[in-house]
Structure formats: C-alpha cells, structure tokens
Amino acid sequence: MLLDDALAGLELVRRSQGAIVDVGSGGGTPGIPLAASLPEREVTLLEAERRKTEFLERWTVELPNLRVVWGRAESQATDRYKVAVAKALAQPPVAAEWCLPLVEEGGGVVLWVGPSADEDAVALVARKIAGELEESPPGFLVIRKTGRTPPGFPRRPGVAKKRPLA
Ligand SMILES: C[S@@+](CC[C@H](N)C(=O)[O-])C[C@H]1O[C@@H](n2cnc3c(N)ncnc32)[C@H](O)[C@@H]1O
C-alpha cells in the first residue's frame, strides 16, 4: 500500500531528467521506492532528524544511486536538484516553500497531497519563488520552477511555518 502510494508519482517524477531529492523522507517514502524504480537517477533523502537518517543510511548498501543528507530543507544549497518530492512533509504551502528553492530552473516539485490541499495557496507561494503550479492529477500538486530562486529564499528555518506566505 505504502509502496503503491509512493510509486503513484513515478510518471510525474519521470517528466524531468536529473537528480531527485525527497524532502522530509522520514522512513524513506517516497524516495526509496523511487530510487529502486529509477536506478539511473541520483536520489537524495533529506531528513531533519538524525535518528531517522541513521536508519535510511542502511538502504544505500542496496541502492547505490541513493544518498542520505541530514539537515533541514531551508539550510541546503539552492538550485541543486531537478526534482524535489515530498509526502506528508508539512501543509502544502509550507512544503512548496521548502521544496522550490532546492530545484533548478526547468525542474519541478511533486507534492503528494490530500483532497483538502489548498491549491490557490500553493499557486501563490509558487509564484513568489519562481514557480508555477501546473495541472496536477488527483493526489498531487506539481510545480514547475521557471527561474532561479529569488533573493530572500529560503527563509530562515522555522519561518515558513510561523509566517506562511499564503
Ligand atoms: C510526517 S513525516 C513524513 C515522512 C515520509 N515522507 C512519509 O510520507 O512517510 C515528515 C518528516 O519530515 C521531516 N521534516 C520536517 N521538517 C523538515 C525540514 N524543514 N527539512 C527536512 N525534513 C523535515 C520530519 O523530521 C519527518 O521525518
């Protein structure tokens, strides 16, 4: 079930070639199933909690295209990956704000979302960070990165949640 859910986004991720980052990977969803399905793509599992990264590291033995980074999305280098994916990371507008700076121009963000996700809020956030919300299938919000990350982003750790952009 968890595996099906993770792989439901596979075709959306495939639309862009290049490195993938799973932001707030937790126990490894959706990053590990994506890495197993796309062995030619580098997949980074980015996770803020040290203890969780120790568990995730074990998977790098089986999946040579997988790497694990311990840290917060807001503290990473910007414009580095082609695709950022996130599932259950935060409210979608906050997840969008954390993911978009990580992605280079022409790349995309794929958010796994529930039915009550506020699309208008995500579209507003996207426009502030050189992004554009695209037509997305149910259960997903897909954002295209249309330029470089603008100055001022990412905001400092914690700010996106405390003072959401939308
Ligand atoms: C609810 S879990 C979801 C985990 C997994 N994606 C899933 O769907 O099962 C959210 C994870 O995001 C991590 N996280 C929260 N804020 C983060 C941030 N700013 N940067 C990186 N990871 C973060 C948390 O430590 C937690 O492991």
Coordinates of N, CA and C and ligand atoms in Angstrom, one line a residue, residues 22-27 29-30 46-49 52 71-74 87-89 98, ligand 1:
D22 N 14.2 13.8 -2.0 CA 12.9 13.6 -1.2 C 13.1 14.4 0.1
V23 N 12.3 15.4 0.2 CA 12.4 16.3 1.4 C 11.5 15.8 2.5
G24 N 12.2 15.6 3.7 CA 11.5 15.1 4.9 C 11.1 13.6 4.6
S25 N 12.2 12.9 4.3 CA 12.0 11.5 3.8 C 11.5 10.6 4.9
G26 N 11.7 10.9 6.2 CA 11.2 10.1 7.3 C 11.7 8.6 7.2
G27 N 10.8 7.7 7.0 CA 11.1 6.3 6.9 C 11.5 5.9 5.5
T29 N 9.9 7.3 2.4 CA 8.8 7.4 1.4 C 8.7 8.8 0.9
P30 N 8.6 9.1 -0.4 CA 8.6 8.2 -1.5 C 10.0 7.9 -2.0
L46 N 16.6 13.7 2.1 CA 16.9 14.8 3.0 C 16.0 14.7 4.2
E47 N 16.6 14.6 5.4 CA 15.8 14.4 6.6 C 16.4 15.2 7.8
A48 N 15.5 15.9 8.5 CA 16.0 16.8 9.6 C 16.4 16.0 10.8
E49 N 15.8 14.8 11.0 CA 16.1 14.1 12.3 C 17.2 13.1 12.1
K52 N 16.6 9.3 12.2 CA 15.9 8.8 11.0 C 16.9 8.6 9.9
G71 N 19.6 17.1 7.5 CA 19.6 18.6 7.6 C 18.2 19.0 7.2
R72 N 18.0 20.3 7.4 CA 16.7 20.9 7.1 C 16.7 21.5 5.6
A73 N 15.5 21.5 5.0 CA 15.4 21.9 3.6 C 15.9 23.4 3.5
E74 N 15.6 24.2 4.5 CA 15.9 25.6 4.5 C 17.4 25.9 4.6
K87 N 6.2 14.0 0.7 CA 5.0 13.5 1.1 C 4.8 13.7 2.6
A88 N 3.7 14.3 3.0 CA 3.4 14.5 4.4 C 4.5 15.3 5.1
L89 N 5.1 16.2 4.4 CA 6.2 17.0 5.0 C 5.7 18.1 5.9
W98 N 9.5 25.1 1.1 CA 10.7 24.4 1.4 C 11.3 23.7 0.2
Ligands
LIG1 C1 5.3 13.1 8.7 S1 6.9 12.7 8.3 C2 6.7 12.1 6.6 C3 7.8 11.1 6.2 C4 7.6 10.5 4.8 N1 7.8 11.4 3.8 C5 6.3 9.7 4.7 O1 5.5 10.1 3.9 O2 6.1 8.8 5.5 C6 7.7 14.3 8.0 C7 9.2 14.2 8.0 O3 9.8 15.5 7.6 C8 10.9 15.8 8.4 N2 11.0 17.3 8.3 C9 10.2 18.2 8.8 N3 10.6 19.5 8.5 C10 11.7 19.3 7.7 C11 12.5 20.2 7.1 N4 12.3 21.6 7.2 N5 13.6 19.7 6.3 C12 13.8 18.4 6.3 N6 13.0 17.5 6.9 C13 12.0 17.9 7.6 C14 10.5 15.3 9.8 O4 11.6 15.1 10.6 C15 9.8 14.0 9.4 O5 10.6 12.9 9.4

